[in-house]
JSON list of C-alpha atoms in Angstrom, two decimals:
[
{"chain": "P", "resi": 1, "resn": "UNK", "atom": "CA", "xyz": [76.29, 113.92, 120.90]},
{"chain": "P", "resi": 2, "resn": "UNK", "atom": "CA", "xyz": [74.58, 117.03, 119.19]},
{"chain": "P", "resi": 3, "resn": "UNK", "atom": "CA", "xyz": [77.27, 116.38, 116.22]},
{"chain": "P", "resi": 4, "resn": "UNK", "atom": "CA", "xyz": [75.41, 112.72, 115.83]},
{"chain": "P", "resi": 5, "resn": "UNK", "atom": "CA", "xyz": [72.09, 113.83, 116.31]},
{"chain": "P", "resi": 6, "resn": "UNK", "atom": "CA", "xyz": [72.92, 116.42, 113.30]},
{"chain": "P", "resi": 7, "resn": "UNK", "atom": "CA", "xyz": [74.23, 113.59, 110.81]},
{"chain": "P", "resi": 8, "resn": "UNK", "atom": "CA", "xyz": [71.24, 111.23, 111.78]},
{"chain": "P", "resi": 9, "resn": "UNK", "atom": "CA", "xyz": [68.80, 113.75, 111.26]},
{"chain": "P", "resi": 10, "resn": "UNK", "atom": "CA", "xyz": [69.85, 116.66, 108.48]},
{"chain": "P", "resi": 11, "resn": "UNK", "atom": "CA", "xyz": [72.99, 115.55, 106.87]},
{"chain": "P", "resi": 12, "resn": "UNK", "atom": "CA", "xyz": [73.30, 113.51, 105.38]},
{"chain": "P", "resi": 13, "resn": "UNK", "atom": "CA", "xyz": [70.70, 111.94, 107.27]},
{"chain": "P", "resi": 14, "resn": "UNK", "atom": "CA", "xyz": [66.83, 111.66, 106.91]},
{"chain": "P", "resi": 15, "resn": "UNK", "atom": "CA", "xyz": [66.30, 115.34, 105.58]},
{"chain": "P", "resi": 16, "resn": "UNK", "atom": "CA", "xyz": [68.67, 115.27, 102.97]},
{"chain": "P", "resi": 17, "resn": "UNK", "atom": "CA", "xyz": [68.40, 111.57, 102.14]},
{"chain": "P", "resi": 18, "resn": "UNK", "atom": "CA", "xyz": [64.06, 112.75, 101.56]},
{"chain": "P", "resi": 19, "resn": "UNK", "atom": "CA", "xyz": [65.34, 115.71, 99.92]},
{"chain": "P", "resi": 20, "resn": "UNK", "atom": "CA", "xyz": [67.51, 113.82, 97.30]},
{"chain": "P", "resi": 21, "resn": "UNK", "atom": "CA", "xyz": [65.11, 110.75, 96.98]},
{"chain": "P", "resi": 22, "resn": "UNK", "atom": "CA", "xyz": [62.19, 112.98, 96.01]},
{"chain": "P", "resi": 23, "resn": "UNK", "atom": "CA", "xyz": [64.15, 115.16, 93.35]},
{"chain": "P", "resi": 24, "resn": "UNK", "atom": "CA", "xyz": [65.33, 111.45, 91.95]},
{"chain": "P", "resi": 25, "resn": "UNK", "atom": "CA", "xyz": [62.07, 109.83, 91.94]},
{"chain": "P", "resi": 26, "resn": "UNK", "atom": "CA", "xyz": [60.59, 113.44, 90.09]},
{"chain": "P", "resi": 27, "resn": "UNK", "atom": "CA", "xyz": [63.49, 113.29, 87.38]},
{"chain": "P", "resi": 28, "resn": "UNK", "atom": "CA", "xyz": [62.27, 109.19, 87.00]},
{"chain": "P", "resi": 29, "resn": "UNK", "atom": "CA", "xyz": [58.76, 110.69, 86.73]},
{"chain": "P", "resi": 30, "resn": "UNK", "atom": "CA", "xyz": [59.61, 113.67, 84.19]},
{"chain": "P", "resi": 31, "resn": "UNK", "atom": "CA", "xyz": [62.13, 110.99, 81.87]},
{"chain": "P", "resi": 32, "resn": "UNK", "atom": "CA", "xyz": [58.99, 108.57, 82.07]},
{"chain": "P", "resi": 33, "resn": "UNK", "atom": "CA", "xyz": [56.73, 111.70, 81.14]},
{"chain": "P", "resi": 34, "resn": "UNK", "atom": "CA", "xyz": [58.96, 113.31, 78.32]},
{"chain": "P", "resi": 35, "resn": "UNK", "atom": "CA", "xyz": [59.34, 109.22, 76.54]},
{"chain": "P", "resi": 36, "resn": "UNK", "atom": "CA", "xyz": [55.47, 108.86, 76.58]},
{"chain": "P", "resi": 37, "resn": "UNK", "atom": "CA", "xyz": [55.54, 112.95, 75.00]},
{"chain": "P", "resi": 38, "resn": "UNK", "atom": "CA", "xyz": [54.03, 114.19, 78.03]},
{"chain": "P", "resi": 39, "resn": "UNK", "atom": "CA", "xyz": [55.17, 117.22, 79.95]},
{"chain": "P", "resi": 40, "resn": "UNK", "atom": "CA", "xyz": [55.33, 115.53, 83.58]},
{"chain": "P", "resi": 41, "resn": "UNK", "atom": "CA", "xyz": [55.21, 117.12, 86.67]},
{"chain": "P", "resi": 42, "resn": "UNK", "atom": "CA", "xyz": [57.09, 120.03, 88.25]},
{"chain": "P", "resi": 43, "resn": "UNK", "atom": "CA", "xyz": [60.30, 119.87, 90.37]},
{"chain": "P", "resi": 44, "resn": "UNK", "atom": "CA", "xyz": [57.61, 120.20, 93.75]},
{"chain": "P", "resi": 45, "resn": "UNK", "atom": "CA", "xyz": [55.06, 117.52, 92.80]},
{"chain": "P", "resi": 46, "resn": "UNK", "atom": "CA", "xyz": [56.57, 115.00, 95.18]},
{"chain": "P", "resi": 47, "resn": "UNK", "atom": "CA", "xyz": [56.74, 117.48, 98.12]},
{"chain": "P", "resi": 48, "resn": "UNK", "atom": "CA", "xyz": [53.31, 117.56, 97.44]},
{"chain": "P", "resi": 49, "resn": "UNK", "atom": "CA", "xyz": [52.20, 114.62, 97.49]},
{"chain": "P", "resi": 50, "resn": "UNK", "atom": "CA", "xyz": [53.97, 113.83, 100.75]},
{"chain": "P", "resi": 51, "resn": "UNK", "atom": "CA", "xyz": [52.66, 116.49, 102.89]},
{"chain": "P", "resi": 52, "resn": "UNK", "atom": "CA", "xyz": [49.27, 115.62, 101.42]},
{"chain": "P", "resi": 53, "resn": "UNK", "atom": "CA", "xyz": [49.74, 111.93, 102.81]},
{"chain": "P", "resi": 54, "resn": "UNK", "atom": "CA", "xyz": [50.83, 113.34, 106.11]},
{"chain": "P", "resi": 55, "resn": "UNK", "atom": "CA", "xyz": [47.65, 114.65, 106.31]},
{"chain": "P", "resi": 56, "resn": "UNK", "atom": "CA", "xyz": [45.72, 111.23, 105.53]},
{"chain": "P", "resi": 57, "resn": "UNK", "atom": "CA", "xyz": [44.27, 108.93, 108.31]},
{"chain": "P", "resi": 58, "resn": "UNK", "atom": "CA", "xyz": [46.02, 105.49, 109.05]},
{"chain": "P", "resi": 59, "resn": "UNK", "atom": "CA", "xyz": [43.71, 102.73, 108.67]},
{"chain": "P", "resi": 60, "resn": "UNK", "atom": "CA", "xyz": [44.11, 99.37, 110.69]},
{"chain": "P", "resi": 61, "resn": "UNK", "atom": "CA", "xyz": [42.20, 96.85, 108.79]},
{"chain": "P", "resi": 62, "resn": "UNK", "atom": "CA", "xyz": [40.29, 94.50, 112.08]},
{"chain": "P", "resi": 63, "resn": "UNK", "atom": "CA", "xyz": [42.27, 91.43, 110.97]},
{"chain": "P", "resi": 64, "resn": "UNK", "atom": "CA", "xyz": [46.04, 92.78, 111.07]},
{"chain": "P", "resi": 65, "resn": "UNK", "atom": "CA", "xyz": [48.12, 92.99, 114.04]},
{"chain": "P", "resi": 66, "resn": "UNK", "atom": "CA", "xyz": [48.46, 96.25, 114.76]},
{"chain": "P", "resi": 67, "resn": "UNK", "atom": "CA", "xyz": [52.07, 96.30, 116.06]},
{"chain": "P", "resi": 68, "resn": "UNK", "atom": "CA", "xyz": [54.00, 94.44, 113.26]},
{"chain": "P", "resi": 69, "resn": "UNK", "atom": "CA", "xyz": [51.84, 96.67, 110.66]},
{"chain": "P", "resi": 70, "resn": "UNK", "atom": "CA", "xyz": [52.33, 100.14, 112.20]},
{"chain": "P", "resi": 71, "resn": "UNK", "atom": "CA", "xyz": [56.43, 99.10, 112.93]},
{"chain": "P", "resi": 72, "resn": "UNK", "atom": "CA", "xyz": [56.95, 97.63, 109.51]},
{"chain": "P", "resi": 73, "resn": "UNK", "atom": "CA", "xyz": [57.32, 101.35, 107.44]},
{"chain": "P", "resi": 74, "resn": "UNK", "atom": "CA", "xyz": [59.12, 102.50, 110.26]},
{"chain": "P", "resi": 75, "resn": "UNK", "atom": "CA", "xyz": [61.90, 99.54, 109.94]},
{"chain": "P", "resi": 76, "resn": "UNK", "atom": "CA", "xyz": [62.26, 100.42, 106.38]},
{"chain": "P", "resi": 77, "resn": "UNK", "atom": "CA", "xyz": [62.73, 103.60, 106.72]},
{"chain": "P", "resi": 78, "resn": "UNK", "atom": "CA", "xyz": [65.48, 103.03, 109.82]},
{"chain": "P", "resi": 79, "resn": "UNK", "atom": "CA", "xyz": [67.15, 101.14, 107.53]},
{"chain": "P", "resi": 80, "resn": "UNK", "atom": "CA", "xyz": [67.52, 103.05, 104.15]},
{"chain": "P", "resi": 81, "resn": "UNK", "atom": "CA", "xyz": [67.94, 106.44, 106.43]},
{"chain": "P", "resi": 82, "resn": "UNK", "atom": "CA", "xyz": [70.97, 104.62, 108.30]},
{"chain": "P", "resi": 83, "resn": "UNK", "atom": "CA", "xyz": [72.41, 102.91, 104.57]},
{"chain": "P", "resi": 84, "resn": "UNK", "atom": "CA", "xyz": [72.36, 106.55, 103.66]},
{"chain": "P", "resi": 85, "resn": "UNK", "atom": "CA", "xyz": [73.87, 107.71, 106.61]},
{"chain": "P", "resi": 86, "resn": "UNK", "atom": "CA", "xyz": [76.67, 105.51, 106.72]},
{"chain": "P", "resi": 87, "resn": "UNK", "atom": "CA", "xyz": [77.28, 105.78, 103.14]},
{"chain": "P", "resi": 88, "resn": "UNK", "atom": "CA", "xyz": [77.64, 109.66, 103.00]},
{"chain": "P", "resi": 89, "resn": "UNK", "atom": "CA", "xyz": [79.65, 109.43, 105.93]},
{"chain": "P", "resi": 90, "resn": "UNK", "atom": "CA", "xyz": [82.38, 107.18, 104.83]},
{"chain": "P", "resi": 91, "resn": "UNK", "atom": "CA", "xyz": [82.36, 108.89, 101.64]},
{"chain": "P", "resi": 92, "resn": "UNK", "atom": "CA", "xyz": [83.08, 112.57, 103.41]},
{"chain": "P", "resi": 93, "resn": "UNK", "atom": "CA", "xyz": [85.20, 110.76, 106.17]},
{"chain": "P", "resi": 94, "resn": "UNK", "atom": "CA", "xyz": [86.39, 107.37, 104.93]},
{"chain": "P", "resi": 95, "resn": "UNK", "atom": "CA", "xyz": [88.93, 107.01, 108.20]},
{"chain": "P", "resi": 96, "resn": "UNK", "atom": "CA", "xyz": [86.06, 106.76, 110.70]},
{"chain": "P", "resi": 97, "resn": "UNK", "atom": "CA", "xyz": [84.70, 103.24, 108.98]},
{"chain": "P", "resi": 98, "resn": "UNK", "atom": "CA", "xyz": [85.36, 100.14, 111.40]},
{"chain": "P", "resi": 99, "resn": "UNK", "atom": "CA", "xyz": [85.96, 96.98, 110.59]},
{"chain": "P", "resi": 100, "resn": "UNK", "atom": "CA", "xyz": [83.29, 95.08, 108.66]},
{"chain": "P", "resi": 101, "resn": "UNK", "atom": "CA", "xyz": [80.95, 97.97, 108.16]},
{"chain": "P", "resi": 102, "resn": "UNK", "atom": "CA", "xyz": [80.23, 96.47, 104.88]},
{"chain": "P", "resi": 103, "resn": "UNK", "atom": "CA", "xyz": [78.16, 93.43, 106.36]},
{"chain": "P", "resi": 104, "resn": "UNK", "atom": "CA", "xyz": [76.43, 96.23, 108.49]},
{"chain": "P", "resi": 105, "resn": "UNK", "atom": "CA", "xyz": [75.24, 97.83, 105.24]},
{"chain": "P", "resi": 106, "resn": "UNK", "atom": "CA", "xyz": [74.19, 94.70, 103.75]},
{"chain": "P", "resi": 107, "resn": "UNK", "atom": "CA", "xyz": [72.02, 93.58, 106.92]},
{"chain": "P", "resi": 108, "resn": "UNK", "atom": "CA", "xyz": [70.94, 97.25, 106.85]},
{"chain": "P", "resi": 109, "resn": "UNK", "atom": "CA", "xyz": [69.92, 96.92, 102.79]},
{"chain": "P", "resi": 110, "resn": "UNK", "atom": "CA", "xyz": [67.77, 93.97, 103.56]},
{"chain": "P", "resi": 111, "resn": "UNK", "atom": "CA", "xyz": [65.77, 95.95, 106.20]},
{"chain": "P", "resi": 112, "resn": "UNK", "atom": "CA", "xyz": [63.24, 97.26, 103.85]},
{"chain": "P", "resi": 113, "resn": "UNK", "atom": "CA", "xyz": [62.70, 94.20, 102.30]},
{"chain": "P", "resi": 114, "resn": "UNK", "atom": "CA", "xyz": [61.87, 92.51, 105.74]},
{"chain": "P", "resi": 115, "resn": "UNK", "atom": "CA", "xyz": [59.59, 95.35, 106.48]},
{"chain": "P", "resi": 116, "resn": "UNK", "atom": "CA", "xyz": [57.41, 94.89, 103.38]},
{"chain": "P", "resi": 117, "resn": "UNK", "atom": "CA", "xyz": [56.94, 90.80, 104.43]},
{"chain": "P", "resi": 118, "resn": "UNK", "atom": "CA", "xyz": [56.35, 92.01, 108.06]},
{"chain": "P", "resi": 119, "resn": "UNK", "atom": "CA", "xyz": [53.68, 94.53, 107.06]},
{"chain": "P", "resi": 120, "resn": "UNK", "atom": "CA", "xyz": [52.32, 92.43, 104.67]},
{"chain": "P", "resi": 121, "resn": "UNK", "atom": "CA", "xyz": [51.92, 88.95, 107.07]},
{"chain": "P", "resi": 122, "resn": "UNK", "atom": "CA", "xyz": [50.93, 91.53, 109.68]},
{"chain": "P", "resi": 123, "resn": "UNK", "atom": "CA", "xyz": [47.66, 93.03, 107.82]},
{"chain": "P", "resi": 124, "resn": "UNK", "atom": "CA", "xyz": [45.40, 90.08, 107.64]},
{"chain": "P", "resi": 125, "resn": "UNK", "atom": "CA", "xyz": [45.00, 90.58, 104.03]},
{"chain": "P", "resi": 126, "resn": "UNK", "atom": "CA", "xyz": [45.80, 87.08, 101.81]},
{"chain": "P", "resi": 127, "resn": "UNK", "atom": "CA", "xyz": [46.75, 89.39, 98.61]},
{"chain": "P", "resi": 128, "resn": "UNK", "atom": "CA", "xyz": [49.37, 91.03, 101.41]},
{"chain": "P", "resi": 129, "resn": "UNK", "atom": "CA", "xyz": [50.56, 87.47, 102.27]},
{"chain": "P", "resi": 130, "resn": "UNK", "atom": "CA", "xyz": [50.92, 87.05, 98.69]},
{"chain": "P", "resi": 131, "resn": "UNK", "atom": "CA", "xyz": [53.01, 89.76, 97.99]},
{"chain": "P", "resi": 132, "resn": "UNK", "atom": "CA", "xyz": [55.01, 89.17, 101.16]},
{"chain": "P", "resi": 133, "resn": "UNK", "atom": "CA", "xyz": [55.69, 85.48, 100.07]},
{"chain": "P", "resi": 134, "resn": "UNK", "atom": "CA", "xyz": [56.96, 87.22, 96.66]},
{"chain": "P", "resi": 135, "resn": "UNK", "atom": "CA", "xyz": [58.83, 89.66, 98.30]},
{"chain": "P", "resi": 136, "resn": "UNK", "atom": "CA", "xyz": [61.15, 86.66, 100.00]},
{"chain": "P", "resi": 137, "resn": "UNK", "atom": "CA", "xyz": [61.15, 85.36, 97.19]},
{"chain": "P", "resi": 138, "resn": "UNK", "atom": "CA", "xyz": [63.05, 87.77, 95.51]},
{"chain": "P", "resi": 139, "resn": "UNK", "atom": "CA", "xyz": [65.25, 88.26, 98.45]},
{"chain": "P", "resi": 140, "resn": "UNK", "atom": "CA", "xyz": [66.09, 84.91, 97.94]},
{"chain": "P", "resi": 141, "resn": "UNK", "atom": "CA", "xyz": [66.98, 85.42, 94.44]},
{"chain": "P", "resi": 142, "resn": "UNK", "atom": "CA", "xyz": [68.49, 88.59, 94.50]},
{"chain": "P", "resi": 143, "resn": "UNK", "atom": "CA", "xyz": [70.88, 88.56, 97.50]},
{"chain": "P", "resi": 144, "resn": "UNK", "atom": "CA", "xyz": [73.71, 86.53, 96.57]},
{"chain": "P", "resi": 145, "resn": "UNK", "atom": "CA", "xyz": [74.27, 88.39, 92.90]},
{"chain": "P", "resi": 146, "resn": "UNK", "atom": "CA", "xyz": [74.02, 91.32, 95.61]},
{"chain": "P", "resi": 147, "resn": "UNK", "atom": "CA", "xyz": [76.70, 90.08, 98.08]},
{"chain": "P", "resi": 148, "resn": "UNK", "atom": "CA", "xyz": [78.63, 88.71, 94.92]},
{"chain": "P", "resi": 149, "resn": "UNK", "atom": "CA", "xyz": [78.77, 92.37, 93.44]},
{"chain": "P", "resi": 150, "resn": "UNK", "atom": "CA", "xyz": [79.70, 94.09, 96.85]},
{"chain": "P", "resi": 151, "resn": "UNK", "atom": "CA", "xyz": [82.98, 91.30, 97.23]},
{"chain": "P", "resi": 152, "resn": "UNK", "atom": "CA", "xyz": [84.06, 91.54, 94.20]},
{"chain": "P", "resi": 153, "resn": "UNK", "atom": "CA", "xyz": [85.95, 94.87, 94.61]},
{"chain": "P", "resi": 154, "resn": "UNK", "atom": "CA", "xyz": [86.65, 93.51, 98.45]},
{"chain": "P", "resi": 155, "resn": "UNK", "atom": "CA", "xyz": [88.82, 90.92, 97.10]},
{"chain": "P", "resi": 156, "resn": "UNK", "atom": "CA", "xyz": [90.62, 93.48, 95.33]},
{"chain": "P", "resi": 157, "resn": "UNK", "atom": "CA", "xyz": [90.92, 95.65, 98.25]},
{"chain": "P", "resi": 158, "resn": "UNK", "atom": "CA", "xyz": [91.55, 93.01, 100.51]},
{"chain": "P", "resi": 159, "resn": "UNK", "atom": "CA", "xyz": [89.34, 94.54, 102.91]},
{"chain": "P", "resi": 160, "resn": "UNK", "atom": "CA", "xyz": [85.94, 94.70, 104.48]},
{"chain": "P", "resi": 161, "resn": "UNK", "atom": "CA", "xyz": [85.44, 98.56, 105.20]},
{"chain": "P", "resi": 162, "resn": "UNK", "atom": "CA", "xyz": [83.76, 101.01, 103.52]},
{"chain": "P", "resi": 163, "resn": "UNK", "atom": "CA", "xyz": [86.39, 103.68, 103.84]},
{"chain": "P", "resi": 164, "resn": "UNK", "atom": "CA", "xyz": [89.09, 101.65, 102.41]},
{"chain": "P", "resi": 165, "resn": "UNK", "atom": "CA", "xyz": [87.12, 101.38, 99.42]},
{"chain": "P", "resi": 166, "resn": "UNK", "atom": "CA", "xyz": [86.76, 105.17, 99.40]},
{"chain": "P", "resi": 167, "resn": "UNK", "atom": "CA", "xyz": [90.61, 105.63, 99.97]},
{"chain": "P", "resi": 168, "resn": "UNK", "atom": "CA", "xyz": [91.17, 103.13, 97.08]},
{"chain": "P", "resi": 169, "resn": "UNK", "atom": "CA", "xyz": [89.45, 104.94, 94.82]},
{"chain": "P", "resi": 170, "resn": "UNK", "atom": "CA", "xyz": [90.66, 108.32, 95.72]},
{"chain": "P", "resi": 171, "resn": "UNK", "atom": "CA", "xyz": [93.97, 106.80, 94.90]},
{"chain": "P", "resi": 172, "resn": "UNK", "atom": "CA", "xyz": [93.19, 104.88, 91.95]},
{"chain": "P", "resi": 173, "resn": "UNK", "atom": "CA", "xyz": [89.87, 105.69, 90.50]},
{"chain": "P", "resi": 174, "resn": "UNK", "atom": "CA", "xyz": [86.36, 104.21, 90.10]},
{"chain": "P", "resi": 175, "resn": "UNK", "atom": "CA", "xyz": [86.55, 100.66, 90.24]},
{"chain": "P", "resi": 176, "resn": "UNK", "atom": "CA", "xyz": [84.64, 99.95, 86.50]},
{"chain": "P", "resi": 177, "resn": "UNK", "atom": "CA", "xyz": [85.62, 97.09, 84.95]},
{"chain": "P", "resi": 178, "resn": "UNK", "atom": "CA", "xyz": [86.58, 94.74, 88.49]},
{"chain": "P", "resi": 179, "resn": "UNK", "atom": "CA", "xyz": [83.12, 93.47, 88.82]},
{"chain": "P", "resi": 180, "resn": "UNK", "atom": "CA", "xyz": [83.96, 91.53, 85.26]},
{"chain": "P", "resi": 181, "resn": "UNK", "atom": "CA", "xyz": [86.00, 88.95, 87.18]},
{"chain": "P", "resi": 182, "resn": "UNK", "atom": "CA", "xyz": [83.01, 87.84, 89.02]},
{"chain": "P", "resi": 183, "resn": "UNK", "atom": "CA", "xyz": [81.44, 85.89, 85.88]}
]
């Protein structure tokens, strides 16, 4: 039980996942920096910022529901801190996958999506409901090249877990060129 509370939380759960995704988004930052021929911002400037937001007040605007826009962040963040999770997992220990983990990860993938509609609707604000009608939108458009790109290699495996993908390619390499067969 401890053992699972450990992967959820440090590794390669929510810690690490932060850790990583904040050291990506500041080498986005510093690329996008050094191509305008600015310096950019140190290796910390994300840490920053995100204990300074911890420290912010949360505003409820009057008209939003309260509930569905305070639980719509958290849903997101379930959901990429368990794609993560699962991911990093199956990677270090591809024999613990079950079968169809893969449509658990793709459910899982569209969780932040649904989160940005729900907190949207929920706050009352019609620029919100804008955005949130734009954000299904492109769920709409994007999921099947999405699902399309995940099979691909499935049909090839003939199989829908994660860690056979991670055994197949431990046996015969990155998988490249397969996703060519899908156009």
């Amino acid at each position: 039980m401890l053992a699972n509370i450990f992967y959820f939380v440090v590794f390669p759960g929510f810690l690490f996942t932060a850790v990583i995704g904040l050291l990506a988004s500041w080498v986005d930052r510093k690329v996008t920096a050094r191509i305008q021929w600015r310096v950019g911002p140190p290796w910390y400037q994300n840490f920053v910022d995100f204990f300074k937001l911890l420290g912010k007040e949360t505003i409820v605007p009057k008209a939003a529901k309260k509930t569905g826009f305070l639980l719509a962040p958290l849903i997101g963040l379930i959901g990429v801190t368990l794609v993560s999770l699962i991911l990093w997992r199956m990677n270090l220990e591809p024999n613990i996958s079950f079968m169809g983990d893969i449509i658990v990860l793709i459910y899982l993938c569209m969780l932040p999506s649904l989160a940005i509609i729900i907190g949207g609707s929920a706050s009352g604000n019609p620029l919100a409901a804008l955005g949130a009608s734009r954000e299904m939108k492109l769920i709409l458009a994007d999921e099947l090249p999405f699902i399309i790109a995940i099979f691909t290699p499935l049909v090839r495996i003939a199989s829908i877990r994660i860690g056979s993908i991670v055994l197949y390619q431990q046996a015969n390499g990155m998988m490249l060129t397969h996703h060519l067969s899908s156009f």
